[in-house]
């Protein structure tokens, strides 16, 4: 199969929509990361998505829609909390899980009786969804186990020859995947942290819980989002997060850099980058602008893979607000290796 990579002109969006309606796959930008889309009501399209990514088929897909009303075609019950969040935060980086209607194929929901729904805040994504019939199942457009793509070239790196088309909309805006909230049970529960924070959700809903498996990954708690079970966002190099006072962190990392005979890299910030000596020093942005940091994170991990980096040392960030999502992805990339100094 030849994968076309095109700019999202009106004509190309129309063609992309035809591809989806005919059961093909199109990668597209959203405000979070690139997605790999197929027709959500076509079980064959969902099977093709799993095959293209090399993703286990018990890991459900998010159905992307272009208007809130479409959610009633997917969910059998839309609770009050659904309306509160969708009215306030859609389009936006927020995925809502509700009980599914029978017509949503089990292939799309990984065999679950619930469905994840999201309306992305990106013109190209919304244009593609409309052109493709209104319901686009899409996981992140990376090969399973690699960092999610924030550029069209990342999608091509992983999926060239396996999908029909890539719509190149340039770099995404946030760089980590949407917040997922499960509304299918009594208390709304965050299954995956993202740009929409717990505090923001609590402001709208009152009580909101975090899936216990998020705060204690070593416990036997089983994450409720099947995808959170797999080792994700993994760079090829061994990554450690060093936590503590900035000066002490830099001293420890410099020490490791001078001892190691391997190809090393440092993930650091504007405020601290001049403290490091040796290795490949990659600044993610300013500590005062976490959105910059999140946008650069996956891109930096991919660059390290391309450079053949064997050891990665990363600074840590406070796990509050959006920092919870950034650290969640960094901890996963590091296989939860944290060094306290
Ligand atoms: O920002 C995003 O959400 C991106 C863009 C493309 O929209 N999509 C994305 O999809 O990150 P994916 O497939 O990489 O991650 C979806 C996560 C997985 O962890 C999956 O297990 C979980 O959502 N999920 C999907 N449907 C679910 C359901 N019904 N119940 C529980 N978890 C679900
Ligand atoms: Mg993913």
PDB file of N, CA and C and ligand atoms in Angstrom, residues 53 55 139-140 142 148 177 192 232-233, ligand 2:
ATOM      1  N   UNK A  53      -1.343  -0.554  13.580  1.00  0.00           N
ATOM      2  CA  UNK A  53      -0.563  -0.100  14.737  1.00  0.00           C
ATOM      3  C   UNK A  53       0.187  -1.232  15.435  1.00  0.00           C
ATOM      4  N   UNK A  55      -1.506  -3.124  17.492  1.00  0.00           N
ATOM      5  CA  UNK A  55      -2.084  -2.889  18.816  1.00  0.00           C
ATOM      6  C   UNK A  55      -2.978  -4.051  19.213  1.00  0.00           C
ATOM      7  N   UNK A 139      -7.287   5.866  17.441  1.00  0.00           N
ATOM      8  CA  UNK A 139      -6.265   5.885  18.486  1.00  0.00           C
ATOM      9  C   UNK A 139      -5.187   6.875  18.055  1.00  0.00           C
ATOM     10  N   UNK A 140      -4.193   7.097  18.893  1.00  0.00           N
ATOM     11  CA  UNK A 140      -3.042   7.884  18.468  1.00  0.00           C
ATOM     12  C   UNK A 140      -2.362   7.164  17.297  1.00  0.00           C
ATOM     13  N   UNK A 142       0.534   6.303  16.250  1.00  0.00           N
ATOM     14  CA  UNK A 142       1.884   5.754  16.394  1.00  0.00           C
ATOM     15  C   UNK A 142       1.811   4.237  16.287  1.00  0.00           C
ATOM     16  N   UNK A 148       3.398   8.913  21.091  1.00  0.00           N
ATOM     17  CA  UNK A 148       2.370   9.428  20.180  1.00  0.00           C
ATOM     18  C   UNK A 148       2.965  10.504  19.273  1.00  0.00           C
ATOM     19  N   UNK A 177      -1.983  13.154  25.108  1.00  0.00           N
ATOM     20  CA  UNK A 177      -3.328  12.740  24.749  1.00  0.00           C
ATOM     21  C   UNK A 177      -4.380  13.305  25.703  1.00  0.00           C
ATOM     22  N   UNK A 192      -7.264   8.673  32.563  1.00  0.00           N
ATOM     23  CA  UNK A 192      -5.974   9.125  32.009  1.00  0.00           C
ATOM     24  C   UNK A 192      -5.918  10.640  32.170  1.00  0.00           C
ATOM     25  N   UNK A 232       3.807   2.075  27.603  1.00  0.00           N
ATOM     26  CA  UNK A 232       3.559   3.031  26.533  1.00  0.00           C
ATOM     27  C   UNK A 232       4.740   3.953  26.381  1.00  0.00           C
ATOM     28  N   UNK A 233       4.701   4.810  25.400  1.00  0.00           N
ATOM     29  CA  UNK A 233       5.582   5.964  25.338  1.00  0.00           C
ATOM     30  C   UNK A 233       7.022   5.573  25.601  1.00  0.00           C
TER      31      UNK A 233
HETATM   32 MG1  LIG B   2      -2.117   5.823  22.108  1.00  0.00          MG
END
